[in-house]
Short mmCIF file of C-alpha atoms in Angstrom, two decimals:
data_model
loop_
_atom_site.label_atom_id
_atom_site.label_comp_id
_atom_site.label_asym_id
_atom_site.label_seq_id
_atom_site.Cartn_x
_atom_site.Cartn_y
_atom_site.Cartn_z
CA MET A 1366 0.00 0.00 0.00
CA TYR A 1367 1.15 3.49 -0.80
CA HIS A 1368 -0.15 6.49 1.19
CA THR A 1369 0.11 9.94 -0.35
CA GLU A 1370 -1.54 13.32 -0.84
CA GLY A 1371 -2.79 14.39 -4.23
CA THR A 1372 -5.53 15.84 -6.39
CA LEU A 1373 -8.42 13.85 -7.82
CA VAL A 1374 -10.34 15.33 -10.75
CA VAL A 1375 -13.76 13.69 -11.12
CA ARG A 1376 -15.62 13.92 -14.45
CA THR A 1377 -18.83 12.50 -15.82
CA VAL A 1378 -18.20 10.75 -19.13
CA TYR A 1379 -20.90 9.51 -21.53
CA GLY A 1380 -20.38 5.99 -22.88
CA ARG A 1381 -22.45 3.38 -24.65
CA ASN A 1382 -24.02 2.34 -21.32
CA GLY A 1383 -24.84 5.91 -20.26
CA PRO A 1384 -23.00 8.39 -18.05
CA PHE A 1385 -20.40 7.26 -15.53
CA SER A 1386 -17.80 8.96 -13.35
CA VAL A 1387 -14.05 8.62 -13.75
CA GLY A 1388 -11.14 10.27 -12.03
CA THR A 1389 -7.69 11.50 -12.86
CA LEU A 1390 -5.38 11.28 -9.86
CA SER A 1391 -2.36 13.60 -9.82
CA LEU A 1392 0.34 12.54 -7.37
CA ASP A 1393 4.04 13.25 -6.92
CA LEU A 1394 4.57 9.91 -8.77
CA GLY A 1395 2.62 11.02 -11.85
CA GLU A 1396 -0.94 11.10 -13.19
CA PHE A 1397 -3.20 8.04 -13.10
CA VAL A 1398 -6.72 7.11 -14.24
CA VAL A 1399 -9.11 6.02 -11.48
CA LYS A 1400 -12.22 3.95 -12.12
CA ASP A 1401 -14.05 3.38 -8.86
CA LYS A 1402 -17.79 3.05 -8.22
CA ARG A 1403 -17.48 5.34 -5.21
CA LEU A 1404 -16.88 8.25 -7.63
CA GLU A 1405 -20.53 8.00 -8.79
CA GLN A 1406 -21.52 9.94 -5.65
CA PHE A 1407 -19.25 12.90 -6.37
CA ASP A 1408 -20.05 16.01 -8.38
CA ASP A 1409 -17.64 16.86 -11.19
CA GLY A 1410 -14.78 18.80 -9.66
CA GLU A 1411 -11.25 18.82 -8.35
CA TYR A 1412 -10.67 17.34 -4.90
CA GLU A 1413 -7.56 17.58 -2.72
CA GLY A 1414 -7.02 14.73 -0.32
CA HIS A 1415 -5.15 11.77 1.11
CA PHE A 1416 -5.08 8.53 -0.87
CA THR A 1417 -4.15 4.94 -0.10
CA LEU A 1418 -3.31 3.08 -3.31
CA ALA A 1419 -3.71 -0.68 -3.52
CA HIS A 1420 -2.17 -0.97 -6.98
CA ILE A 1421 -0.74 1.07 -9.85
CA GLY A 1422 -0.35 -0.53 -13.26
CA PRO A 1423 -1.09 -0.39 -16.97
CA SER A 1424 -4.52 -1.07 -18.39
CA CYS A 1425 -5.60 -1.12 -22.02
CA TYR A 1426 -8.76 -0.98 -24.07
CA LEU A 1427 -9.84 -0.61 -27.71
CA SER A 1428 -11.31 2.68 -28.90
CA ASN A 1429 -12.19 3.53 -32.50
CA GLY A 1430 -9.98 0.77 -33.88
CA ARG A 1431 -6.92 1.59 -31.79
CA MET A 1432 -5.51 0.28 -28.56
CA VAL A 1433 -5.24 2.79 -25.71
CA VAL A 1434 -2.89 2.08 -22.81
CA GLU A 1435 -3.34 4.05 -19.60
CA LEU A 1436 -1.78 3.98 -16.15
CA ARG A 1437 -4.48 3.13 -13.67
CA ALA A 1438 -4.46 3.55 -9.90
CA LYS A 1439 -6.64 1.29 -7.77
CA LEU A 1440 -7.75 3.13 -4.65
CA PHE A 1441 -7.95 1.22 -1.40
CA ASP A 1442 -9.17 4.24 0.54
CA PHE A 1443 -9.27 8.00 0.26
CA ARG A 1444 -10.15 11.03 2.35
CA LEU A 1445 -10.94 14.27 0.54
CA ASP A 1446 -10.44 17.68 2.11
CA VAL A 1447 -11.05 20.45 -0.45
CA GLN A 1448 -13.22 20.74 -3.57
CA GLY A 1449 -12.55 23.20 -6.37
CA PRO A 1450 -13.76 23.92 -9.89
CA ILE A 1451 -12.83 21.61 -12.73
CA ASP A 1452 -10.73 22.72 -15.72
CA GLU A 1453 -13.24 22.38 -18.56
CA ALA A 1454 -10.55 22.83 -21.23
CA ALA A 1455 -8.97 19.45 -20.51
CA ASP A 1456 -10.57 16.64 -22.53
CA ILE A 1457 -10.05 13.02 -21.58
CA GLU A 1458 -10.77 9.74 -23.33
CA VAL A 1459 -11.72 6.77 -21.19
CA ALA A 1460 -13.06 3.26 -21.55
CA GLU A 1461 -16.32 2.07 -20.06
CA PRO A 1462 -15.96 0.97 -16.42
CA ASP A 1463 -15.38 -2.73 -15.97
CA ASP A 1464 -17.77 -3.91 -13.27
CA ASP A 1465 -16.10 -7.32 -13.31
CA GLU A 1466 -13.00 -5.83 -11.68
CA PRO A 1467 -13.10 -6.25 -7.92
CA GLU A 1468 -13.47 -2.92 -6.15
CA SER A 1469 -11.84 -2.15 -2.85
CA LYS A 1470 -13.79 -3.17 0.22
CA ALA A 1471 -15.87 -0.50 1.88
CA SER A 1472 -18.06 -1.19 4.84
CA PRO A 1473 -21.31 0.67 4.42
CA ALA A 1474 -22.55 2.22 7.59
CA VAL A 1475 -25.46 4.22 8.86
CA GLU A 1476 -24.52 6.86 11.37
CA SER A 1477 -26.78 8.75 13.72
CA PRO A 1478 -26.31 9.98 17.24
CA ALA A 1479 -29.02 7.54 18.36
CA GLN A 1480 -28.24 4.59 16.05
CA PRO A 1481 -25.43 2.00 16.11
CA GLU A 1482 -23.31 1.35 13.04
CA ALA A 1483 -24.88 -1.20 10.69
CA THR A 1484 -23.34 -3.23 7.88
CA VAL A 1485 -25.61 -4.12 4.97
CA THR A 1486 -25.56 -6.40 1.95
CA GLU A 1487 -27.30 -5.32 -1.26
CA THR A 1488 -28.87 -7.48 -3.93
CA PRO A 1489 -27.41 -6.76 -7.37
CA SER A 1490 -30.62 -6.38 -9.40
CA PRO A 1491 -31.40 -2.88 -10.70
CA VAL A 1492 -34.66 -1.33 -9.55
CA VAL A 1493 -37.19 0.33 -11.83
CA VAL A 1494 -39.76 2.67 -10.29
CA GLU A 1495 -42.97 2.54 -12.32
CA GLU A 1496 -45.71 4.04 -10.16
CA GLU A 1497 -45.40 7.37 -8.40
CA GLY A 1498 -47.86 6.48 -5.64
CA ASP A 1499 -45.77 3.57 -4.41
CA ASP A 1500 -42.57 5.50 -3.57
CA GLU A 1501 -42.21 3.86 -0.15
CA ALA A 1502 -42.15 0.32 -1.57
CA ALA A 1503 -39.89 1.35 -4.46
CA ASP A 1504 -37.47 3.07 -2.07
CA ALA A 1505 -37.47 0.03 0.23
CA THR A 1506 -36.57 -2.16 -2.74
CA LEU A 1507 -33.94 0.27 -4.06
CA PHE A 1508 -32.12 0.84 -0.75
CA GLY A 1509 -32.73 -2.57 0.82
CA PRO A 1510 -31.57 -2.81 4.46
CA LEU A 1511 -30.55 0.87 4.43
CA TRP A 1512 -34.12 2.07 3.79
CA PRO A 1513 -35.37 2.08 7.43
CA ALA A 1514 -32.41 4.26 8.45
CA ILE A 1515 -33.06 6.63 5.54
CA ARG A 1516 -36.84 6.70 6.06
CA ASP A 1517 -36.61 7.29 9.83
CA ALA A 1518 -33.65 9.69 9.70
CA LYS A 1519 -33.77 12.94 11.63
CA PRO A 1520 -32.20 16.15 10.28
CA GLY A 1521 -28.43 15.86 10.48
CA ASP A 1522 -28.39 12.04 10.40
CA ARG A 1523 -25.87 10.48 8.01
CA VAL A 1524 -25.97 7.46 5.73
CA LYS A 1525 -23.10 5.86 3.83
CA LEU A 1526 -24.16 3.98 0.69
CA ASP A 1527 -22.64 0.57 -0.02
CA SER A 1528 -19.96 1.13 -2.68
CA SER A 1529 -19.85 -2.60 -3.44
CA THR A 1530 -23.35 -2.28 -4.92
CA PRO A 1531 -23.34 -2.75 -8.72
CA ARG A 1532 -22.76 0.54 -10.54
CA PRO A 1533 -26.26 0.87 -12.14
CA ARG A 1534 -28.00 0.38 -8.79
CA LEU A 1535 -25.59 2.71 -6.96
CA LYS A 1536 -26.34 5.39 -9.57
CA GLN A 1537 -30.08 4.91 -8.95
CA GLN A 1538 -29.54 5.21 -5.19
CA VAL A 1539 -27.50 8.40 -5.64
CA ALA A 1540 -30.17 9.91 -7.92
CA ARG A 1541 -32.94 9.06 -5.45
CA ILE A 1542 -31.26 10.16 -2.21
CA GLY A 1543 -29.73 13.31 -3.74
CA PRO A 1544 -31.04 16.88 -4.04
CA ASN A 1545 -33.48 16.05 -6.89
CA GLY A 1546 -34.92 13.06 -5.02
CA LEU A 1547 -35.16 12.82 -1.24
CA GLY A 1548 -33.17 16.05 -0.86
CA TRP A 1549 -30.14 14.77 1.03
CA THR A 1550 -26.73 16.37 0.45
CA PHE A 1551 -23.42 14.59 -0.10
CA ASP A 1552 -20.59 15.39 2.31
CA PHE A 1553 -17.55 14.33 0.28
CA THR A 1554 -15.04 14.38 3.15
CA PRO A 1555 -16.50 11.35 5.03
CA GLN A 1556 -18.33 10.20 1.84
CA GLU A 1557 -21.72 10.24 3.56
CA TRP A 1558 -25.18 11.54 2.71
CA VAL A 1559 -26.68 14.01 5.22
CA LYS A 1560 -30.39 14.62 5.77
CA PRO A 1561 -30.97 18.37 5.59
CA THR A 1562 -32.71 20.32 8.35
CA HIS A 1563 -35.31 21.81 5.97
CA HIS A 1564 -36.60 18.59 4.30
#
């Protein structure tokens, strides 16, 4: 494991399977591509922080009839401190995320002053919400064991989504819990969702 400080630039890229988030990690060692499901929760931007790398190595993919080789960093853990604007002038080319690659372990937890920490296991099937009137049942299916903590949360309570959830389902959870859904806000430093005081 290698521990270091650096800058992570998160961007949303549009591929054949829809939008997904990728990162470019700038360290004293060089610049590396990061593909990690946890990035789906972050807004596009530049983040300063502390990173623990599990692996750095080459990765390749085919794009428009040519082979692209990139240096990829596999994050074991990271803690972000500062967010800034993204440089829109820089254009990057990336391959679709490979959900078959094992992601680093992250223990999802629900935190509240009155609740103990809870570990959950998600089912991998994506959820489709068809009827507006049945939001409670759809949310229970989408969030699984996390739903009671989200439903019963008081203002200021925090929830950490399970980053081992398959990417399509994690994206649905982020869309639902976020500002355009249930109105929670993402605190990128501890990587937790916070229930606002006004909702």
